[in-house]
XYZ file of C-alpha atoms in Angstrom:
574
model
C 121.525 162.337 12.616
C 124.688 163.843 11.173
C 128.167 163.010 12.375
C 127.953 165.992 14.725
C 124.277 165.876 15.784
C 122.986 169.223 17.045
C 121.615 169.643 20.563
C 117.944 169.823 19.422
C 118.268 166.432 17.711
C 119.812 164.832 20.814
C 117.030 166.264 22.995
C 114.323 165.000 20.628
C 115.754 161.469 20.634
C 116.145 161.456 24.429
C 112.558 162.607 25.024
C 111.264 159.981 22.598
C 113.151 157.252 24.428
C 111.933 158.406 27.862
C 108.355 158.296 26.612
C 108.858 154.825 25.130
C 110.170 153.758 28.543
C 107.055 154.919 30.380
C 107.401 158.646 31.118
C 104.124 160.546 30.625
C 104.673 163.810 32.532
C 107.443 166.404 32.658
C 107.863 169.615 34.628
C 109.830 172.524 33.209
C 111.314 175.730 34.581
C 112.169 178.000 31.633
C 115.769 178.674 30.678
C 118.012 179.166 27.672
C 120.480 176.282 27.887
C 117.601 173.837 28.374
C 115.781 175.120 25.251
C 116.372 171.909 23.248
C 114.744 169.814 25.959
C 111.873 172.270 26.428
C 111.086 172.355 22.736
C 111.311 168.582 22.386
C 108.920 168.034 25.296
C 106.480 170.621 23.973
C 106.502 169.043 20.519
C 105.712 165.560 21.817
C 101.952 165.079 22.151
C 102.489 162.037 24.348
C 103.932 164.207 27.137
C 101.892 166.269 29.585
C 104.134 169.284 30.114
C 103.784 171.340 33.317
C 105.594 174.695 33.251
C 106.580 176.523 36.449
C 108.499 179.758 36.914
C 110.556 178.464 39.828
C 112.890 175.441 39.709
C 112.166 174.443 43.293
C 108.434 174.519 42.553
C 108.979 172.486 39.391
C 110.917 169.880 41.372
C 108.239 169.479 44.015
C 105.462 169.526 41.424
C 107.213 166.598 39.728
C 107.524 164.929 43.129
C 103.772 165.219 43.727
C 102.975 163.938 40.250
C 105.277 160.953 40.743
C 103.890 160.182 44.204
C 100.299 160.193 42.993
C 100.858 158.428 39.659
C 103.560 156.031 40.850
C 105.387 156.679 37.559
C 108.703 158.416 36.841
C 108.271 162.124 36.151
C 110.909 164.331 34.526
C 111.903 167.780 35.734
C 113.928 169.966 33.370
C 115.956 173.069 34.133
C 118.757 175.179 32.765
C 122.331 175.286 34.037
C 123.859 176.972 37.083
C 122.029 177.693 40.332
C 118.817 176.485 38.699
C 120.113 172.942 39.191
C 120.848 173.548 42.874
C 117.236 174.621 43.407
C 116.146 171.065 42.612
C 118.091 169.685 45.565
C 115.309 169.868 48.206
C 112.986 167.835 45.978
C 115.829 165.396 45.262
C 116.382 164.884 48.994
C 112.700 164.087 49.508
C 112.583 161.816 46.461
C 115.643 159.953 47.719
C 114.414 159.391 51.256
C 110.820 158.660 50.192
C 111.847 156.478 47.227
C 110.002 158.505 44.596
C 111.045 158.111 40.923
C 112.211 161.448 39.497
C 114.130 162.037 36.263
C 116.334 165.112 36.679
C 117.246 166.444 33.238
C 119.655 169.316 33.761
C 121.137 171.318 30.922
C 124.823 172.213 31.235
C 127.510 174.198 29.483
C 129.975 172.287 27.297
C 133.320 171.246 28.835
C 135.312 174.096 27.295
C 133.310 176.624 29.345
C 133.646 174.879 32.684
C 136.122 176.295 35.164
C 136.601 179.461 33.136
C 134.202 181.813 34.899
C 131.733 181.495 32.049
C 128.289 182.845 32.836
C 125.797 180.527 34.562
C 128.351 177.713 34.756
C 128.890 175.675 37.914
C 130.130 172.162 38.601
C 127.028 170.054 37.982
C 128.786 166.689 37.824
C 127.236 164.509 40.528
C 125.944 167.660 42.234
C 123.298 165.623 44.087
C 125.855 163.202 45.485
C 124.558 159.915 46.843
C 120.923 161.101 46.788
C 120.448 159.835 43.230
C 120.236 156.221 42.164
C 122.256 156.825 39.008
C 124.133 159.685 37.387
C 124.856 159.972 33.686
C 126.317 162.795 31.675
C 125.286 162.748 28.063
C 128.232 164.568 26.571
C 128.371 167.163 23.841
C 127.312 165.539 20.580
C 130.512 164.853 18.639
C 129.840 161.511 16.958
C 126.913 159.289 16.078
C 125.337 158.643 19.486
C 121.725 157.599 18.948
C 122.320 154.227 20.569
C 124.053 155.858 23.539
C 121.228 158.358 24.117
C 118.515 155.733 23.848
C 120.313 153.278 26.106
C 120.885 156.004 28.701
C 117.246 157.097 28.508
C 115.797 153.630 29.021
C 118.255 152.939 31.826
C 117.373 156.221 33.551
C 113.715 155.203 33.737
C 114.588 151.705 34.938
C 116.900 153.033 37.656
C 114.268 155.559 38.803
C 111.625 152.820 39.036
C 113.895 150.612 41.107
C 113.618 147.624 38.788
C 117.360 147.122 38.286
C 118.110 145.910 41.795
C 118.005 149.168 43.750
C 115.148 151.141 45.256
C 113.022 153.688 43.385
C 114.278 157.243 43.518
C 115.763 160.160 41.625
C 118.096 159.792 38.643
C 120.257 162.619 37.328
C 120.956 162.990 33.608
C 123.211 165.979 32.946
C 123.236 167.185 29.335
C 126.166 169.246 28.116
C 124.627 171.232 25.279
C 126.594 173.354 22.828
C 125.011 176.029 20.676
C 122.996 176.150 18.484
C 120.293 175.311 21.011
C 117.328 175.629 18.654
C 116.707 173.957 15.290
C 118.213 175.656 12.282
C 116.247 176.575 9.167
C 115.539 173.474 7.135
C 116.820 171.138 9.843
C 114.875 167.878 9.998
C 114.418 166.533 13.536
C 113.270 162.939 13.678
C 112.580 161.962 17.323
C 112.146 158.316 16.293
C 115.567 158.134 14.662
C 117.253 154.836 15.488
C 114.395 153.713 17.738
C 113.103 150.180 18.097
C 110.619 149.610 15.258
C 108.026 148.040 17.565
C 107.565 151.305 19.448
C 109.078 149.929 22.637
C 112.040 151.217 24.686
C 115.641 150.580 23.691
C 116.046 148.302 26.723
C 112.963 147.036 28.534
C 113.442 146.805 32.297
C 110.363 144.847 33.437
C 108.465 145.198 36.681
C 109.554 145.499 40.296
C 108.407 142.241 41.888
C 110.263 140.974 44.948
C 108.637 137.910 46.478
C 109.826 136.643 49.857
C 112.349 133.851 50.071
C 110.638 130.553 51.014
C 112.751 130.283 54.162
C 111.788 133.785 55.310
C 108.125 133.115 54.601
C 108.125 129.836 56.514
C 109.950 131.372 59.475
C 107.612 134.363 59.686
C 104.458 132.294 59.236
C 105.501 130.069 62.132
C 106.160 133.077 64.357
C 102.851 134.760 63.510
C 100.901 131.540 64.078
C 102.489 131.149 67.506
C 101.946 134.770 68.615
C 98.671 136.037 69.999
C 100.050 139.295 71.413
C 101.288 140.696 68.134
C 101.133 144.135 66.516
C 101.345 145.316 62.928
C 102.938 148.789 62.710
C 102.721 150.522 59.337
C 104.531 153.753 58.589
C 105.076 155.772 55.440
C 104.886 153.333 52.544
C 103.398 152.962 49.100
C 102.791 149.208 49.083
C 99.427 147.520 48.676
C 98.205 147.371 52.280
C 95.161 145.165 51.688
C 97.087 141.921 52.347
C 98.573 143.529 55.486
C 95.081 144.328 56.759
C 94.047 140.762 55.970
C 97.032 139.421 57.904
C 96.184 141.500 60.983
C 92.581 140.325 60.826
C 93.530 136.653 60.583
C 96.119 136.962 63.344
C 93.858 138.990 65.631
C 96.404 141.794 65.903
C 95.887 145.558 66.108
C 97.165 147.781 63.313
C 99.027 150.893 64.434
C 99.138 152.838 61.186
C 100.300 156.319 60.320
C 97.650 158.165 58.273
C 99.711 158.246 55.066
C 100.376 154.494 55.259
C 97.117 153.472 53.600
C 96.545 150.964 56.417
C 94.378 153.005 58.806
C 91.234 151.196 57.797
C 89.230 148.194 58.900
C 88.169 146.922 62.321
C 91.713 146.194 63.517
C 93.008 149.729 62.907
C 93.674 151.579 66.169
C 93.620 155.358 65.748
C 94.428 156.678 69.229
C 97.570 154.625 69.818
C 99.638 157.761 70.429
C 97.673 158.635 73.584
C 97.177 154.999 74.567
C 100.925 154.362 74.545
C 101.599 157.596 76.450
C 99.596 156.058 79.287
C 102.159 154.090 81.304
C 99.757 151.481 82.736
C 98.252 150.727 79.334
C 101.643 150.571 77.605
C 103.056 148.254 80.264
C 100.036 145.959 80.088
C 100.292 145.711 76.305
C 103.899 144.722 75.730
C 103.774 142.718 72.485
C 105.502 139.420 71.843
C 106.068 140.249 68.172
C 105.836 143.377 66.030
C 105.876 143.360 62.236
C 106.813 146.743 60.807
C 106.248 147.942 57.257
C 107.393 151.362 56.048
C 109.116 154.173 57.931
C 107.687 155.077 61.328
C 108.483 158.755 61.733
C 105.427 160.628 63.042
C 105.027 159.275 66.584
C 108.014 159.393 68.919
C 105.833 157.650 71.493
C 105.378 154.618 69.250
C 109.074 154.516 68.417
C 109.993 154.651 72.119
C 107.509 151.862 72.877
C 109.196 149.695 70.258
C 112.267 149.254 72.440
C 115.085 146.767 71.713
C 113.552 144.208 74.084
C 110.444 143.985 71.851
C 110.873 141.314 69.126
C 110.545 143.176 65.830
C 110.628 142.159 62.184
C 110.904 144.742 59.398
C 109.622 143.836 55.934
C 110.860 146.114 53.160
C 110.995 145.546 49.385
C 114.487 147.048 49.162
C 115.894 145.869 52.471
C 116.005 149.485 53.662
C 117.436 149.840 57.163
C 114.471 151.657 58.757
C 115.590 151.220 62.349
C 116.440 154.511 64.105
C 116.001 152.856 67.518
C 118.439 150.036 66.650
C 115.842 147.528 67.819
C 114.854 145.439 64.759
C 115.901 141.807 65.077
C 115.317 140.682 61.511
C 114.885 142.406 58.153
C 113.059 140.535 55.403
C 113.789 141.919 51.951
C 110.589 141.325 50.045
C 107.374 142.933 48.922
C 105.332 143.289 52.146
C 102.062 142.633 50.313
C 103.326 139.373 48.795
C 104.783 138.378 52.156
C 101.547 139.035 54.033
C 99.500 137.208 51.412
C 101.864 134.245 51.626
C 101.469 134.070 55.406
C 97.680 134.344 55.345
C 97.452 131.397 52.976
C 98.933 129.094 55.626
C 97.680 130.847 58.770
C 94.995 129.235 60.888
C 92.714 132.161 61.653
C 92.878 132.958 65.347
C 89.519 133.257 67.131
C 88.738 136.729 68.441
C 90.373 137.029 71.835
C 91.119 139.412 74.633
C 94.242 140.902 73.056
C 92.536 142.624 70.127
C 89.442 143.365 72.196
C 91.472 145.273 74.785
C 92.983 147.501 72.093
C 89.557 148.109 70.581
C 87.946 149.007 73.931
C 90.745 151.441 74.715
C 90.604 153.046 71.277
C 86.834 153.526 71.512
C 87.117 154.983 75.004
C 89.779 157.490 74.009
C 87.850 158.487 70.879
C 84.753 159.148 72.989
C 86.819 161.215 75.420
C 88.218 163.262 72.545
C 84.732 163.857 71.176
C 83.532 165.119 74.540
C 86.375 167.598 74.915
C 86.153 168.873 71.350
C 82.354 169.146 71.423
C 82.699 171.709 74.205
C 84.590 174.016 71.806
C 82.609 175.942 69.257
C 85.709 177.610 67.879
C 87.792 175.645 65.358
C 90.817 173.860 66.749
C 93.710 172.042 65.191
C 92.718 168.581 66.536
C 89.070 168.953 65.445
C 90.146 170.231 62.026
C 92.280 167.148 61.402
C 89.605 164.783 62.722
C 86.667 166.365 60.893
C 88.466 166.957 57.597
C 89.595 163.327 57.298
C 86.091 162.116 58.139
C 84.277 164.461 55.733
C 86.207 163.845 52.522
C 84.447 161.755 49.874
C 85.550 158.256 48.944
C 88.157 158.309 46.210
C 89.647 161.591 47.420
C 93.315 162.293 48.078
C 94.574 164.362 51.006
C 98.078 165.816 50.906
C 99.194 166.640 54.431
C 102.042 168.935 55.441
C 104.771 168.005 57.877
C 105.123 169.593 61.306
C 101.825 169.751 63.260
C 99.235 168.882 60.556
C 100.518 165.328 60.019
C 100.828 164.832 63.783
C 97.274 166.014 64.400
C 96.073 163.731 61.628
C 97.999 160.846 63.184
C 96.453 161.469 66.601
C 92.863 162.285 65.673
C 92.010 160.768 62.269
C 89.560 157.884 62.668
C 89.944 154.731 60.582
C 88.149 155.006 57.260
C 88.120 153.584 53.758
C 88.854 154.939 50.299
C 90.903 157.988 51.279
C 94.495 158.245 50.101
C 96.764 160.342 52.310
C 100.059 161.600 50.893
C 102.834 163.523 52.600
C 106.481 164.440 52.154
C 107.671 162.238 55.003
C 110.973 161.194 53.464
C 112.840 164.170 54.882
C 109.758 165.600 56.657
C 110.330 169.154 55.467
C 107.658 171.781 54.920
C 109.394 173.095 51.795
C 107.677 172.569 48.467
C 104.331 171.679 50.019
C 102.097 173.741 47.734
C 103.815 172.419 44.597
C 103.676 168.837 45.867
C 99.960 169.149 46.635
C 99.308 170.610 43.183
C 101.259 167.768 41.588
C 99.272 165.194 43.549
C 96.018 166.911 42.545
C 97.098 166.965 38.890
C 97.814 163.227 38.816
C 95.017 161.977 41.072
C 91.819 160.818 39.405
C 89.365 162.215 41.926
C 88.838 165.198 44.235
C 91.985 166.605 45.824
C 92.429 168.241 49.213
C 95.319 169.347 51.402
C 95.925 170.146 55.072
C 98.714 172.544 55.919
C 99.957 175.057 58.430
C 100.358 178.689 57.479
C 104.153 178.478 57.235
C 104.022 175.502 54.853
C 101.791 177.503 52.522
C 103.862 180.682 52.744
C 107.135 178.782 52.314
C 106.106 177.624 48.839
C 103.822 180.438 47.726
C 105.511 180.580 44.305
C 103.723 177.313 43.628
C 100.498 179.322 43.272
C 101.801 181.435 40.399
C 99.557 181.077 37.319
C 101.124 179.199 34.423
C 100.226 178.587 30.771
C 99.635 174.914 31.574
C 96.981 175.844 34.143
C 96.341 174.666 37.687
C 94.294 171.709 38.960
C 91.322 171.840 41.325
C 92.499 171.738 44.931
C 91.075 172.684 48.328
C 93.738 173.549 50.902
C 92.695 173.764 54.550
C 95.155 176.194 56.113
C 95.552 176.149 59.877
C 96.717 179.693 60.566
C 98.257 180.143 64.001
C 100.494 182.981 62.827
C 103.780 181.149 63.040
C 105.472 177.875 63.885
C 103.011 176.058 66.099
C 105.032 172.887 66.620
C 107.724 174.740 68.559
C 105.195 175.416 71.316
C 105.372 171.675 72.123
C 109.179 171.540 72.158
C 111.725 172.388 74.885
C 112.408 175.764 73.229
C 109.040 176.979 74.499
C 110.358 176.942 78.083
C 112.685 179.823 77.246
C 110.464 182.858 76.584
C 113.295 185.279 75.910
C 113.632 185.471 72.157
C 111.182 182.609 71.617
C 108.836 184.481 69.278
C 111.720 185.912 67.261
C 113.626 182.657 66.930
C 110.886 180.032 66.767
C 107.360 181.448 66.833
C 108.153 183.728 63.864
C 104.762 185.456 63.560
C 104.104 186.862 60.088
C 100.792 188.714 60.436
C 99.768 187.968 56.850
C 96.104 188.363 55.932
C 95.246 185.057 54.232
C 92.322 186.582 52.341
C 94.610 189.196 50.800
C 97.217 186.505 50.165
C 94.651 184.402 48.307
C 93.541 187.385 46.249
C 97.141 188.099 45.240
C 97.454 184.660 43.634
C 93.928 184.474 42.218
C 92.720 181.910 44.744
C 89.359 181.690 46.441
C 89.275 182.163 50.200
C 86.872 181.274 52.973
C 87.311 181.702 56.718
C 85.762 179.021 58.919
C 84.473 180.668 62.086
C 82.923 177.623 63.797
C 84.275 174.096 64.018
C 80.995 172.612 62.816
C 81.207 174.619 59.577
C 84.426 173.017 58.305
C 83.024 169.970 56.440
C 80.445 172.011 54.535
C 82.986 174.709 53.651
C 85.449 172.136 52.290
C 82.907 170.195 50.253
C 81.350 173.341 48.796
C 84.794 174.593 47.770
C 85.564 171.286 46.086
C 82.302 171.337 44.164
C 82.995 174.879 42.913
C 86.347 173.946 41.347
C 89.573 175.938 41.231
C 92.044 176.418 44.065
C 90.559 177.350 47.438
C 92.141 178.317 50.733
C 89.815 177.348 53.570
C 91.325 179.141 56.549
C 91.065 177.973 60.150
C 92.493 180.463 62.649
C 93.883 179.126 65.895
C 96.014 180.338 68.778
C 99.298 178.591 69.503
C 99.093 178.799 73.297
C 95.444 177.706 73.300
C 96.359 174.786 71.030
C 98.950 173.515 73.507
C 96.420 173.799 76.337
C 93.818 171.889 74.289
C 96.274 169.107 73.538
C 97.002 168.824 77.266
C 93.273 168.564 78.054
C 92.878 165.867 75.419
C 95.820 163.948 76.853
C 94.317 164.158 80.352
C 90.914 163.038 79.042
C 92.531 160.041 77.343
C 94.300 159.062 80.571
C 91.035 159.251 82.548
C 89.210 157.178 79.947
C 91.888 154.486 80.042
C 91.924 154.442 83.850
C 88.189 153.751 83.881
C 88.427 150.622 81.706
């Protein structure tokens, strides 16, 4: 590299270092100032490059890829408002602890603050949402070592192996023209690299075992507690040791669907309706609750976990997941290693009345749900969530949208094995859902499905735009109630004046025509019993399918009320 290395050479070296540090995928939204990065990524055969027309889509596509692969994924864009369009994905990556590498091109310093075209203040534009910010300045001197050190550190910071939690990292690159290689210019991406092919600075793995004192204290408490509960929210830890702990302790598992812990004989699916029932909730006050991950889907569960309930939170980063201000102790350690360490010393508790009472109640409520839903030939939102989760093949992934779909899945999905459920539950927005689901499908080694409301799909319809890099196979079940169905359950629904305009927001879009516009396949499910076959046939055919389920918002509220009443009757009869 010359004394004043050109922008293309800097980009080539940076991409090489990111790859050496573990990056395999990058998402790109086209632009001029980012041309050096785009060309370097395209030239590197080790990188799977995913091109999207829209920066927001590119950000959420990278988010889905990173969620599914559990590896840092880069997203590249040009300067100006393009950078700001990455912010929603950054917010989700921050709150959900997903490793993203934000590579944003920028104008050189002499153009900043002058009114120069497409120039905004990009320095620390994402604020505290990123784990690390670095500006790689305009190449003026020999800086191979600087670029490589920054690249390897960016990956390490994003993976959370340097002491913090995983999450987004922002590398801002001030690039001065020329932005493309000049005639006869020799670009050597491996210039100055470690000769062994490794990264400039290796950052190791993220292993956080529990402190011996914490492990001993918790093991003693678990051994002494029969009336315990394991609550598992949104997390990406290995839940097998957690399931083993619950089994040995004789405790129920109250697990959100995207936790990976709603499986096995101790998993209780209908806890939402069980805990809404005042007599059941009062009779099942626990003496200890161990929480892993963020509990954000069920307000009923969060209310039940009041400050007078002894609660221990286990989190690998010591994250303060305690909106109710009720946790008594936080153990900073890998939950899987902690659970495995407890099980090793735990005397397995014989099956007793505590777990049996939860199981009887869960079975009774499930049977009551089945009876109510069997009386409806028309598709409904609860039956769609229940039947879709049950029908998907082992090894599949299901990306679920926020708002009502994830809540219906939480209430009606039965425990099962070998299904991975993913959702954007960090900030719980519906934005970027299509792109996230496509990213998950791209990275997942197996069939991919999604469950979404109509507004989630429409909100991110640019994600369906065809691209040169192609689109993965994905079946999206779209619950179309012509608007925002969740608001029908909220206090706003009691004020009919202006309700439809302000909250219901009907759109009247024909989903078949919508699918045709984007080159998707469409199928309308007319009967509830037809959903599993329609979904599996679509998956076998390949491509992107919209399997539409039409529902009515008012009828959905009434059905939920009937299900709640049926659950209460079933519990009263125990």
